[in-house]
Structures are given as C-alpha cells and as structure tokens.
Amino acid sequence: MVKLTQKGNGLYELDVKGYVCPHPQLYTVKSLEKLKPGDVLEVVFDNPSSNETITMACNKRGYKIIDKSSNGGVFVLKIQK
Amino acid sequence: MEADSETRRRLWAFGIIGFLLIVSVWYYAKNPMYIYLVAYTWFGFTYGVLQQWGRFCFASAWRDLIALRVTRMYIGIMIALVILGVVIAYLEVQGLSTFHPAPLGLHELLGGFIFGLGMVIAGGCATGTLYKSGEGNLSSATTLVAMMFSQALFVDVGGYFDKFLKGYVFKQPTVRVSSYFSQYGDAKYFIGDVLINGFLVVLILLGLTYFFVTRKDLMEQKAAAAATADGGNVSMTFREDLAGFWGMITASKRTAIAGALIGLVAGLNILVIQGLRNRFSMDNFGTALIRMGYTEDVSRTGRVFDPGYWYITSQEAQFGAWFLEKLGMNMRDNFFFGVTNGLPHPLNNPLLWMSFGLMLGAAVMALLSNEFKWKKPNRELFTFAILGGVLMGVGARIALGCNIGGFYIRAAGGDPGGWVFFLGMGAGAFLAVKGMTWWTERQLSKIDLDLEIE
C-alpha cells in the first residue's frame, strides 16, 4: 500500500516500497504536484530502475534532488520542489 | 554487520556464476553439441547483466516518454538498434547471419498494441520482466508465469490461432528493405537495412522526440530564465538546437552505454550461433536433439524453436505448454508447437536457458551492487501483474514476437514490420499510461493528508 505522510513542517514521506514501474515515478511526480514550492518529499522505494527515471523527471520539472541514499535494495531520494 | 551482508551477497553472486559454469561443463561433457545451449545461456547471462546495470527496459521507452517526458530509455533502445543493425549487415556480407524477416501485416500493429497495454500495466516489457524477476521482484515473476500460460493456451485452445496463422499471417509478404537495393551488391544491407530502415527511421523518431519533448522543455527553461511571462518570445538558435539534441542523447550516459553494449552483444550472439550451426552442420537445434536421440522434443518437422538470436516469449510459451502437457493436456495438436517450435524438455531448450541465464545475470549484478531484494506483490500489484502478463503473452503471439523478437531484432535487421510493432506498442502504451495515471491520482486522493494545493 502506498503511504504518503507528513513528517514535519513542509516535509513529507512517500513510501512506495514493493511497487514496480511505473508506480514509484508516477506517485512521486503526482505527489510533488500537490506540494508547495520549497516543500521536501522523501521518496522511499525498492525498484532500482525508478531511481534514474525519478531523477530525470525531477530535473525536467526543476525539482531539486537534495539527497540520495541506498541500502540493501532500498532507495531514498530527498526532493525539494 | 554490513561487511557480513556484503560477503554474503558476493558469495551468492559468485555461487550463481559457479553454478552456471558447472552446468556448462556438465552439458559439454554430456555431449559437445550442447555447447550450442551453453552459448545461448551465457548470452542470456550477459543481457541480464547489461539490462540490470543500465536499467534497460523497453516498456520504459514509451511509458516514461508519455507519462513523464523522460526520454532516456527511448534513446537507449535507438542506440542499441542502430548498432545491432550495423553488425547484422556486416554478418550478412560475411554469410554469418541468422536473421530472417517475418510476415508483414496488421497483426503486428494489433499484437504490438495489446503488448503495449500489457507492458505498462505489468510494469515491464518481456525482457524487463525477466531481469526484474532476477532482482527479486516477485510481481515481475508473477507476470512471467502469466505470460507462459497465456501464450501456451492462446495458441492451442480452440484451434483459433492455427486458423489465424493459415488464414491471415502466412498470406502476408515478408519484406526486407535491402531486397529493394540488390543492384548495389553487398552494400544493399548497409543502404536498405542500416541506413533506411535503421538510421533514417531512428533519426526521424529522435528528431520528433527532441522537437515535441526536449525542445519544449528547453524553451520553458529559457523562458523562465528570461522571466518572460508566457515564453512566447523565446526562440532557439540552430547551435542551441544542436546542443540540445546532443544533450538529449547523452542525458543518461549509463543508458546510452548499456544500449551500445546490448547492440554489440546481440550482434555477437548471432555470429556465435551461426558459427556453431556451421560447426555442427545444422540450421536448427532440433537436428542436434534428433542426433542425440531426443526425438520427442522436436516438432513434426524435426525442429524446435531456435531463431538464432535474442528472443524471449516463444520459449516461455514452450515452458507453459510443457507444464500443461505434464498435467495431461495435449499441447502438440496445434501448428505453433506441433509443426514449428516443438515442445522440448526444459533441460533441452536452449532459448529457455537463455531466459534463465538472463534472470541469473540480473541477479548477480543486483547482488553485487546491493540492489537485490525480494519484493512480494500486494493484491493490487498481483492483479496488475496477471493482467499485464496475459496481455503481453497474447500480444506477442499475435505479432509473432515481443519487444525483442517482434521489434528490436526485426527493425535492426531491415524488416519494417518491427516498426509496425513499435507503433502499435506506442499506441497501447499511450492508452495504458492514461489508465495508470488515473489510477495513481485516484489512489493518492484516498490518502487523507492535509496537503496545501498550489
């Protein structure tokens, strides 16, 4: 199940672990569309091929990747709108 | 703890490679003709390594372009296609090509459309499904099983597929662009197949992608930088367009390199298989199976499925049918298995070993890069996996091939039918992307979160 939760002021987490393409990238872009400029979305996913697609989709829209990490097949991208 | 886990991952990765090496030696010791099956296996392994490393999935080409305006995979497959085209043309001149065009007709458009719907719903094309299964994705593995059985049943039940083949497909012409340039001798392959059916079409498609996607984005960025309200006054110089086009091609170096390597390996695959066919004086592995005494494995014409190049779906259909036969069904009373492709035991099926090798190659790569993870599908993903798998299976059989055998190899070898399939695949992907976007928005709207809307 997809989880989108507020973690703090202007900080949100989207958990799409277990989801295969195109869900992680679609949920990321659609969630970011709902946020305010400056808000930060942490996307947690475990579908490796979504990593590059999400990064490129964000670059195209002017959203900034401010941090990225991966461990044991789980990726976290911190994106600022 | 972290060091332990890394050691464990490496042990698994090298264990898989060791297993494949032992299997290779065992086959060779059993009979030297099995080197043919071993060669297919290791080519599959290499495709798996490259696909996992380059995140190379043909579904992503249309889907991410339509859904997210991300062009990386679209470009990757075009690079792979042109390079394979050059290699095939060279091998044709040397008399070492296994390529053969397929009947050209509307079945490729229809099959491509159904396949395109399926690949977006399932979350991966036929090869993407294999390599993602190797990454531990059980949703993709579910799709794989659905593809096996949907194909096997589709070509057998009711005899409708036989009627479709005999009544329509076999009446269609086979076309290879080089055949229109016979006056140029051996250069016909480079002029017709590489330049016209390959490079020219690729250039047009990339030009359209640049014009309608990347250029638009660049104009928007330029307008934003110039702080013009609507961007209407912004224009691009020729030099900027050239730089923009090149930037689009090189935006994802990893994808571009993976595409180039996949093209080369797919070409080498053809060369090695043809070399082995020459070595064993055969044009199909069915001959080797008969010589080894496995007469039950081959079709009535003494053949098994053995295209001589990278292929995905038909061997999956064979595995599904082999399993159903074990359950008591008669799976040989049809044209697909009974006459052309046979039903070899999985251990005697070189193409099935290629698919298995692809999964293992992806698993090794995922383990070494710490990206392997078992992922169980929830009910939603399970439904998508089955539906997508059935659609891909049916689409691939109607078109006589998937994104590899139906599009990639065909288009690279000078068969315009490959592009017909690609067009159908794009139309199917477009419709499925609309559906998936609607589904995503619907799911997000259910999440009770006080988001401030712009």
Coordinates of C-alpha atoms in Angstrom, one line a residue:
Chain A
M1 CA 0.0 0.0 0.0
V2 CA 1.3 3.5 -0.9
K3 CA 1.9 5.7 2.1
L4 CA 2.2 9.5 2.0
T5 CA 2.7 11.0 5.4
Q6 CA 3.7 14.4 6.7
K7 CA 6.9 14.2 8.8
G8 CA 7.3 17.8 9.7
N9 CA 6.7 21.3 8.5
G10 CA 7.0 21.2 4.7
L11 CA 8.5 17.7 4.9
Y12 CA 6.6 14.7 3.5
E13 CA 7.4 11.0 3.0
L14 CA 6.2 8.9 0.2
D15 CA 6.7 5.1 0.8
V16 CA 6.3 3.1 -2.4
K17 CA 8.3 0.1 -1.4
G18 CA 7.2 -3.1 -3.1
Y19 CA 6.0 -1.2 -6.2
V20 CA 7.3 -1.9 -9.6
C21 CA 7.4 0.6 -12.6
P22 CA 5.7 2.9 -13.3
H23 CA 4.1 3.3 -9.9
P24 CA 7.1 4.8 -7.9
Q25 CA 7.8 7.5 -10.6
L26 CA 4.1 8.3 -11.1
Y27 CA 3.3 8.6 -7.4
T28 CA 6.4 10.8 -6.9
V29 CA 5.5 13.2 -9.7
K30 CA 1.8 13.3 -8.7
S31 CA 2.6 13.9 -5.0
L32 CA 5.1 16.6 -5.9
E33 CA 2.4 18.4 -7.9
K34 CA 0.4 18.6 -4.8
L35 CA 3.1 20.2 -2.6
K36 CA 4.1 23.9 -2.3
P37 CA 7.4 25.2 -3.8
G38 CA 10.1 24.7 -1.2
D39 CA 8.4 21.6 0.4
V40 CA 10.6 18.5 0.6
L41 CA 9.4 15.0 -0.3
E42 CA 11.4 11.9 0.8
V43 CA 10.6 9.0 -1.6
V44 CA 11.4 5.5 -0.3
F45 CA 11.3 2.8 -3.0
D46 CA 12.9 -0.5 -3.8
N47 CA 12.5 -0.7 -7.6
P48 CA 16.1 0.1 -8.9
S49 CA 15.1 1.3 -12.3
S50 CA 12.8 4.0 -10.8
N51 CA 15.9 5.8 -9.4
E52 CA 17.2 7.2 -12.7
T53 CA 13.7 7.9 -14.0
I54 CA 12.6 9.8 -10.9
T55 CA 15.8 11.8 -11.0
M56 CA 15.4 12.8 -14.7
A57 CA 11.7 13.6 -14.3
C58 CA 12.5 15.9 -11.3
N59 CA 15.4 17.6 -13.2
K60 CA 13.0 18.3 -16.1
R61 CA 10.5 19.9 -13.7
G62 CA 13.1 22.0 -11.9
Y63 CA 12.7 20.0 -8.7
K64 CA 16.0 19.6 -6.8
I65 CA 17.4 16.2 -5.6
I66 CA 18.9 17.3 -2.3
D67 CA 20.0 13.9 -1.0
K68 CA 20.1 10.3 -2.2
S69 CA 21.0 7.1 -0.5
S70 CA 20.5 3.4 -0.9
N71 CA 21.0 0.4 1.3
G72 CA 20.0 -3.3 0.8
G73 CA 18.0 -2.5 -2.3
V74 CA 16.0 0.3 -0.7
F75 CA 16.5 3.8 -2.2
V76 CA 15.7 7.1 -0.6
L77 CA 15.5 10.3 -2.7
K78 CA 15.0 13.6 -1.0
I79 CA 13.4 16.0 -3.4
Q80 CA 12.8 19.7 -2.9
K81 CA 10.0 21.3 -5.0
Chain B
M1 CA 27.2 -6.5 10.2
E2 CA 27.3 -4.5 6.9
A3 CA 30.6 -6.4 6.0
D4 CA 28.9 -9.7 6.7
S5 CA 26.0 -8.9 4.4
E6 CA 28.4 -7.8 1.7
T7 CA 30.3 -11.1 2.0
R8 CA 27.0 -13.0 1.8
R9 CA 25.9 -11.1 -1.3
R10 CA 29.2 -11.7 -3.0
L11 CA 29.1 -15.4 -2.1
W12 CA 25.6 -15.7 -3.6
A13 CA 26.8 -13.8 -6.8
F14 CA 29.8 -16.0 -7.3
G15 CA 27.8 -19.0 -6.3
I16 CA 25.4 -18.3 -9.2
I17 CA 28.3 -17.8 -11.6
G18 CA 29.9 -21.1 -10.3
F19 CA 26.6 -22.9 -10.8
L20 CA 26.4 -21.8 -14.4
L21 CA 30.0 -22.8 -15.0
I22 CA 29.4 -26.3 -13.6
V23 CA 26.2 -26.6 -15.6
S24 CA 28.1 -25.6 -18.8
V25 CA 30.8 -28.2 -18.2
W26 CA 28.2 -30.8 -17.3
Y27 CA 26.4 -30.2 -20.6
Y28 CA 29.6 -30.2 -22.6
A29 CA 30.7 -33.5 -21.0
K30 CA 27.3 -35.0 -21.8
N31 CA 27.6 -34.1 -25.5
P32 CA 29.8 -31.5 -27.2
M33 CA 26.7 -30.4 -29.3
Y34 CA 25.3 -28.9 -26.0
I35 CA 27.8 -26.1 -26.3
Y36 CA 25.1 -24.5 -28.5
L37 CA 22.8 -24.4 -25.5
V38 CA 25.6 -23.2 -23.3
A39 CA 26.3 -20.4 -25.7
Y40 CA 22.7 -19.2 -25.6
T41 CA 22.8 -19.4 -21.8
W42 CA 25.8 -17.2 -21.4
F43 CA 24.5 -14.6 -23.9
G44 CA 21.3 -14.6 -21.8
F45 CA 23.5 -14.0 -18.7
T46 CA 25.3 -11.1 -20.4
Y47 CA 21.9 -9.5 -21.5
G48 CA 20.8 -9.8 -17.8
V49 CA 24.0 -8.1 -16.5
L50 CA 23.7 -5.2 -19.0
Q51 CA 20.0 -4.8 -18.6
Q52 CA 20.2 -4.6 -14.8
W53 CA 23.2 -2.3 -14.9
G54 CA 21.6 0.0 -17.5
R55 CA 18.0 -0.3 -16.1
F56 CA 17.2 -1.3 -19.7
C57 CA 13.5 -2.0 -20.2
F58 CA 11.7 -1.4 -23.5
A59 CA 8.4 -0.6 -21.6
S60 CA 10.1 2.4 -20.1
A61 CA 10.8 3.8 -23.6
W62 CA 7.2 4.6 -24.5
R63 CA 5.8 4.8 -21.0
D64 CA 8.2 7.2 -19.4
L65 CA 8.2 9.4 -22.5
I66 CA 4.4 9.6 -22.5
A67 CA 3.9 9.7 -18.7
L68 CA 6.8 11.8 -17.5
R69 CA 8.5 13.3 -20.6
V70 CA 11.7 11.3 -19.7
T71 CA 13.5 10.3 -22.9
R72 CA 16.4 8.2 -21.6
M73 CA 15.2 4.7 -22.5
Y74 CA 13.7 5.8 -25.8
I75 CA 17.2 6.9 -26.8
G76 CA 18.9 3.9 -25.3
I77 CA 16.9 1.4 -27.5
M78 CA 17.5 3.6 -30.6
I79 CA 21.3 3.4 -30.0
A80 CA 21.1 -0.4 -29.4
L81 CA 19.0 -0.8 -32.6
V82 CA 21.4 1.1 -34.9
I83 CA 24.5 -0.7 -33.6
L84 CA 22.8 -4.1 -33.9
G85 CA 21.8 -3.1 -37.5
V86 CA 25.4 -2.4 -38.5
V87 CA 26.5 -5.8 -37.0
I88 CA 23.7 -7.7 -38.7
A89 CA 24.6 -6.1 -42.1
Y90 CA 28.2 -6.9 -41.6
L91 CA 27.4 -10.6 -40.8
E92 CA 25.1 -10.8 -43.8
V93 CA 28.0 -9.8 -46.0
Q94 CA 30.1 -12.5 -44.3
G95 CA 27.3 -15.1 -44.7
L96 CA 27.1 -15.5 -41.0
S97 CA 23.7 -14.0 -40.2
T98 CA 20.8 -15.9 -38.7
F99 CA 18.4 -13.0 -39.3
H100 CA 15.1 -13.6 -41.2
P101 CA 12.2 -11.2 -41.7
A102 CA 8.7 -12.1 -40.6
P103 CA 5.3 -11.7 -42.4
L104 CA 4.5 -8.0 -42.6
G105 CA 0.9 -7.2 -41.7
L106 CA -1.7 -5.6 -39.5
H107 CA -1.2 -8.4 -37.0
E108 CA 2.0 -6.7 -35.9
L109 CA 0.1 -3.5 -35.2
L110 CA -2.6 -5.2 -33.3
G111 CA -0.2 -7.5 -31.4
G112 CA 2.0 -4.5 -30.6
F113 CA -1.0 -2.6 -29.3
I114 CA -2.1 -5.4 -27.0
F115 CA 1.6 -6.0 -25.9
G116 CA 2.0 -2.2 -25.2
L117 CA -1.1 -2.2 -23.0
G118 CA 0.3 -5.2 -21.1
M119 CA 3.8 -4.0 -20.6
V120 CA 2.7 -0.7 -19.0
I121 CA 0.2 -2.5 -16.7
A122 CA 2.7 -5.2 -15.7
G123 CA 5.5 -2.6 -15.2
G124 CA 8.0 -4.1 -17.6
C125 CA 8.4 -5.5 -21.2
A126 CA 9.2 -9.1 -21.9
T127 CA 12.9 -8.8 -21.1
G128 CA 12.3 -6.2 -18.3
T129 CA 10.1 -8.8 -16.6
L130 CA 12.9 -11.3 -16.8
Y131 CA 15.6 -9.1 -15.4
K132 CA 13.4 -7.6 -12.7
S133 CA 12.5 -11.2 -11.6
G134 CA 16.3 -11.6 -11.3
E135 CA 16.3 -8.6 -8.9
G136 CA 14.0 -10.5 -6.6
N137 CA 10.8 -8.8 -7.8
L138 CA 8.0 -11.4 -7.4
S139 CA 5.5 -9.1 -9.1
S140 CA 7.6 -9.5 -12.3
A141 CA 7.9 -13.2 -11.7
T142 CA 4.1 -13.4 -11.5
T143 CA 3.9 -11.6 -14.8
L144 CA 6.4 -14.1 -16.2
V145 CA 4.2 -17.1 -15.2
A146 CA 1.1 -15.3 -16.7
M147 CA 3.0 -14.9 -19.9
M148 CA 3.9 -18.6 -20.1
F149 CA 0.4 -19.9 -19.6
S150 CA -1.5 -17.3 -21.6
Q151 CA 0.7 -17.9 -24.6
A152 CA 0.5 -21.7 -24.3
L153 CA -3.3 -21.7 -24.0
F154 CA -3.8 -19.0 -26.6
V155 CA -2.0 -20.9 -29.4
D156 CA -3.7 -24.2 -28.5
V157 CA -7.3 -23.8 -27.2
G158 CA -10.0 -24.0 -29.9
G159 CA -7.6 -24.0 -32.8
Y160 CA -8.3 -20.3 -33.5
F161 CA -4.6 -19.4 -33.6
D162 CA -4.0 -22.0 -36.3
K163 CA -6.8 -20.5 -38.3
F164 CA -5.4 -17.0 -37.8
L165 CA -1.9 -18.1 -38.9
K166 CA -3.1 -20.0 -42.0
G167 CA -5.9 -17.7 -42.9
Y168 CA -4.1 -14.4 -42.5
V169 CA -0.5 -14.3 -41.3
F170 CA 1.1 -16.8 -43.7
K171 CA -0.6 -15.0 -46.6
Q172 CA 1.3 -11.8 -45.8
P173 CA 4.6 -10.9 -47.6
T174 CA 7.9 -10.9 -45.9
V175 CA 9.8 -7.7 -46.6
R176 CA 13.4 -6.7 -46.1
V177 CA 14.4 -3.2 -47.2
S178 CA 17.8 -4.4 -48.5
S179 CA 16.0 -6.6 -51.1
Y180 CA 15.0 -3.4 -53.0
F181 CA 18.7 -2.4 -53.4
S182 CA 20.0 -5.6 -55.0
Q183 CA 21.8 -3.6 -57.7
Y184 CA 24.3 -2.4 -55.0
G185 CA 25.6 -5.9 -54.2
D186 CA 26.6 -6.5 -50.6
A187 CA 26.2 -2.8 -49.9
K188 CA 22.5 -3.3 -50.1
Y189 CA 22.4 -4.4 -46.5
F190 CA 24.0 -1.2 -45.3
I191 CA 21.9 1.0 -47.6
G192 CA 18.5 -0.6 -47.2
D193 CA 18.6 -2.2 -43.7
V194 CA 21.0 0.0 -41.8
L195 CA 20.6 3.4 -43.4
I196 CA 17.0 3.5 -44.4
N197 CA 15.2 1.1 -42.1
G198 CA 17.5 1.8 -39.2
F199 CA 19.4 5.1 -39.1
L200 CA 16.8 7.2 -41.0
V201 CA 13.8 6.0 -39.0
V202 CA 15.7 6.4 -35.8
L203 CA 16.8 9.9 -36.7
I204 CA 13.2 10.9 -37.6
L205 CA 11.9 9.4 -34.3
L206 CA 14.6 11.1 -32.2
G207 CA 14.0 14.4 -34.1
L208 CA 10.3 14.2 -33.3
T209 CA 11.2 13.4 -29.6
Y210 CA 13.5 16.3 -29.5
F211 CA 11.0 18.7 -31.1
F212 CA 8.0 17.8 -29.1
V213 CA 9.6 16.9 -25.7
T214 CA 13.1 18.1 -25.0
R215 CA 13.0 21.3 -27.1
K216 CA 9.7 22.3 -25.4
D217 CA 11.3 21.8 -22.0
L218 CA 14.4 23.8 -23.0
M219 CA 12.2 26.6 -24.3
E220 CA 10.3 26.6 -21.0
Q221 CA 13.6 26.8 -19.0
K222 CA 14.8 29.6 -21.2
A223 CA 11.6 31.5 -20.8
A224 CA 11.7 31.1 -17.0
A225 CA 15.4 32.3 -17.0
A226 CA 14.4 35.3 -19.2
A227 CA 11.5 35.9 -16.8
T228 CA 9.1 36.2 -19.8
A229 CA 5.5 35.6 -18.7
D230 CA 4.5 33.1 -21.3
G231 CA 7.7 32.2 -23.1
G232 CA 6.1 33.1 -26.4
N233 CA 9.0 35.3 -27.4
V234 CA 11.7 32.8 -26.7
S235 CA 13.4 31.2 -29.6
M236 CA 16.2 28.7 -30.1
T237 CA 19.2 29.2 -32.4
F238 CA 20.4 26.3 -34.6
R239 CA 23.5 25.9 -32.5
E240 CA 21.3 25.7 -29.3
D241 CA 19.1 23.1 -31.0
L242 CA 22.2 21.0 -31.9
A243 CA 23.5 21.3 -28.4
G244 CA 20.0 20.4 -27.0
F245 CA 19.7 17.4 -29.3
W246 CA 23.2 16.1 -28.2
G247 CA 22.3 16.8 -24.6
M248 CA 19.1 14.7 -25.0
I249 CA 21.2 11.8 -26.4
T250 CA 23.8 11.9 -23.7
A251 CA 21.5 12.8 -20.8
S252 CA 21.8 9.3 -19.4
K253 CA 25.2 8.0 -20.2
R254 CA 24.6 4.7 -18.4
T255 CA 21.5 4.0 -20.6
A256 CA 23.4 5.1 -23.8
I257 CA 26.4 2.8 -22.9
A258 CA 24.1 -0.1 -22.0
G259 CA 22.3 0.4 -25.3
A260 CA 25.5 0.3 -27.3
L261 CA 26.8 -2.8 -25.5
I262 CA 23.5 -4.6 -25.8
G263 CA 23.6 -3.9 -29.6
L264 CA 27.1 -5.3 -29.8
V265 CA 26.3 -8.4 -27.7
A266 CA 23.1 -9.1 -29.7
G267 CA 25.2 -9.0 -32.9
L268 CA 27.9 -11.2 -31.4
N269 CA 25.1 -13.6 -30.3
I270 CA 24.0 -14.0 -34.0
L271 CA 27.7 -14.6 -35.1
V272 CA 28.4 -17.3 -32.4
I273 CA 25.1 -19.2 -33.0
Q274 CA 25.7 -19.2 -36.8
G275 CA 29.3 -20.3 -36.3
L276 CA 28.1 -23.2 -34.1
R277 CA 25.4 -24.1 -36.7
N278 CA 28.2 -24.3 -39.3
R279 CA 30.4 -26.3 -36.9
F280 CA 27.7 -28.9 -36.3
S281 CA 26.2 -28.8 -39.9
M282 CA 22.7 -27.8 -38.8
D283 CA 20.4 -24.9 -39.1
N284 CA 18.3 -25.6 -36.1
F285 CA 18.9 -27.3 -32.7
G286 CA 16.2 -29.8 -33.5
T287 CA 18.8 -31.6 -35.7
A288 CA 21.1 -31.9 -32.7
L289 CA 18.3 -33.2 -30.5
I290 CA 17.4 -35.9 -33.0
R291 CA 21.1 -36.9 -33.3
M292 CA 21.2 -37.2 -29.5
G293 CA 18.1 -39.3 -29.6
Y294 CA 15.6 -36.8 -28.2
T295 CA 13.0 -37.3 -30.9
E296 CA 10.1 -36.5 -28.5
D297 CA 11.4 -33.0 -28.1
V298 CA 11.1 -31.8 -31.7
S299 CA 8.1 -30.9 -33.8
R300 CA 6.7 -33.0 -36.6
T301 CA 9.1 -31.1 -38.9
G302 CA 12.1 -32.1 -36.8
R303 CA 12.6 -28.6 -35.5
V304 CA 12.5 -26.7 -32.2
F305 CA 12.2 -23.0 -31.5
D306 CA 15.7 -21.7 -32.4
P307 CA 15.7 -18.3 -34.1
G308 CA 19.4 -17.8 -33.8
Y309 CA 19.2 -14.6 -31.9
W310 CA 17.9 -12.9 -28.8
Y311 CA 14.3 -13.9 -28.1
I312 CA 12.0 -14.0 -25.1
T313 CA 8.4 -15.1 -25.5
S314 CA 8.2 -18.3 -27.5
Q315 CA 10.4 -20.2 -25.1
E316 CA 8.1 -19.0 -22.3
A317 CA 5.2 -20.4 -24.2
Q318 CA 7.1 -23.7 -24.6
F319 CA 7.6 -24.0 -20.9
G320 CA 4.0 -23.2 -20.1
A321 CA 2.9 -25.9 -22.7
W322 CA 5.4 -28.4 -21.4
F323 CA 3.9 -28.0 -17.9
L324 CA 0.4 -28.2 -19.2
E325 CA 1.3 -31.4 -21.1
K326 CA 2.5 -32.9 -17.8
L327 CA -0.9 -32.2 -16.4
G328 CA -2.4 -34.3 -19.2
M329 CA -3.3 -31.7 -21.8
N330 CA -2.5 -32.4 -25.5
M331 CA -0.3 -29.4 -26.4
R332 CA 1.0 -30.7 -29.7
D333 CA -2.2 -30.7 -31.8
N334 CA -1.5 -27.2 -33.0
F335 CA 0.7 -25.5 -35.6
F336 CA 2.8 -23.5 -33.1
F337 CA 4.1 -26.4 -31.0
G338 CA 3.3 -29.4 -33.2
V339 CA 4.7 -28.2 -36.5
T340 CA 7.1 -25.4 -36.0
N341 CA 8.5 -25.0 -32.4
G342 CA 8.3 -28.4 -30.8
L343 CA 8.0 -29.0 -27.1
P344 CA 11.5 -29.8 -25.8
H345 CA 12.2 -30.8 -22.2
P346 CA 13.2 -27.6 -20.4
L347 CA 16.7 -29.0 -19.9
N348 CA 17.0 -29.4 -23.7
N349 CA 15.6 -26.0 -24.6
P350 CA 18.5 -23.6 -25.5
L351 CA 16.2 -20.5 -25.6
L352 CA 14.7 -21.3 -22.2
W353 CA 18.3 -21.5 -20.9
M354 CA 18.9 -18.1 -22.4
S355 CA 16.0 -16.6 -20.4
F356 CA 17.2 -18.4 -17.3
G357 CA 20.7 -17.0 -17.9
L358 CA 19.2 -13.5 -18.2
M359 CA 17.5 -13.8 -14.9
L360 CA 20.7 -15.1 -13.2
G361 CA 22.8 -12.4 -14.8
A362 CA 20.5 -9.7 -13.5
A363 CA 20.5 -11.4 -10.1
V364 CA 24.4 -11.4 -10.0
M365 CA 24.5 -7.7 -10.9
A366 CA 21.8 -6.8 -8.4
L367 CA 23.6 -8.7 -5.7
L368 CA 27.0 -7.1 -6.4
S369 CA 25.5 -3.6 -6.4
N370 CA 23.4 -4.3 -3.3
E371 CA 20.2 -3.9 -5.2
F372 CA 18.8 -7.4 -4.8
K373 CA 15.7 -7.5 -2.6
W374 CA 12.8 -10.0 -2.5
K375 CA 9.6 -7.9 -3.2
K376 CA 6.3 -9.6 -2.7
P377 CA 3.3 -8.2 -4.6
N378 CA 0.3 -7.0 -2.7
R379 CA -3.2 -7.7 -4.2
E380 CA -3.2 -4.6 -6.4
L381 CA 0.2 -5.4 -7.9
F382 CA -0.7 -9.1 -8.3
T383 CA -3.7 -8.1 -10.3
F384 CA -1.7 -5.8 -12.5
A385 CA 1.0 -8.5 -13.0
I386 CA -1.5 -11.1 -14.1
L387 CA -3.5 -8.8 -16.4
G388 CA -0.3 -7.3 -17.9
G389 CA 1.3 -10.7 -18.3
V390 CA -1.8 -12.1 -20.1
L391 CA -2.0 -9.1 -22.4
M392 CA 1.8 -9.3 -23.2
G393 CA 1.5 -13.0 -23.9
V394 CA -1.4 -12.7 -26.2
G395 CA 0.0 -9.6 -28.0
A396 CA 3.4 -11.3 -28.5
R397 CA 1.7 -14.4 -30.1
I398 CA -0.5 -12.3 -32.4
A399 CA 2.5 -10.3 -33.6
L400 CA 4.8 -13.4 -33.7
G401 CA 7.2 -11.7 -31.2
C402 CA 7.6 -9.3 -28.3
N403 CA 9.7 -6.1 -27.9
I404 CA 12.8 -8.1 -28.8
G405 CA 11.9 -10.6 -31.5
G406 CA 8.9 -8.6 -32.7
F407 CA 10.5 -5.2 -32.7
Y408 CA 14.2 -4.8 -31.8
I409 CA 15.8 -7.6 -33.8
R410 CA 13.3 -7.2 -36.7
A411 CA 13.8 -3.4 -37.1
A412 CA 17.5 -3.7 -36.7
G413 CA 17.6 -6.4 -39.4
G414 CA 15.8 -4.3 -42.0
D415 CA 12.2 -5.7 -41.5
P416 CA 9.8 -2.7 -41.5
G417 CA 7.4 -4.9 -39.6
G418 CA 9.5 -4.2 -36.5
W419 CA 8.5 -0.6 -36.7
V420 CA 4.8 -1.5 -37.2
F421 CA 5.0 -3.4 -33.9
F422 CA 6.8 -0.4 -32.3
L423 CA 4.0 1.9 -33.4
G424 CA 1.3 -0.4 -32.1
M425 CA 3.3 -0.8 -28.8
G426 CA 3.4 3.0 -28.5
A427 CA -0.4 3.3 -29.0
G428 CA -1.1 0.6 -26.4
A429 CA 1.4 2.2 -24.0
F430 CA -0.4 5.6 -24.5
L431 CA -3.8 4.2 -23.6
A432 CA -2.3 2.3 -20.6
V433 CA -0.4 5.3 -19.3
K434 CA -3.7 7.3 -19.3
G435 CA -5.3 4.5 -17.2
M436 CA -2.3 4.2 -14.8
T437 CA -2.2 8.0 -14.3
W438 CA -5.9 8.0 -13.5
W439 CA -5.3 5.1 -11.1
T440 CA -2.4 6.8 -9.4
E441 CA -4.4 10.0 -8.9
R442 CA -7.4 8.0 -7.5
Q443 CA -5.1 6.2 -5.0
L444 CA -3.5 9.4 -3.9
S445 CA -6.8 11.1 -3.5
K446 CA -7.8 8.4 -0.9
I447 CA -4.8 9.4 1.3
D448 CA -6.1 11.6 4.0
L449 CA -3.4 14.3 4.2
D450 CA -3.8 18.0 4.5
L451 CA -1.7 19.0 1.6
E452 CA -1.7 22.6 0.5
I453 CA -2.6 22.8 -3.1
E454 CA -0.9 25.4 -5.2

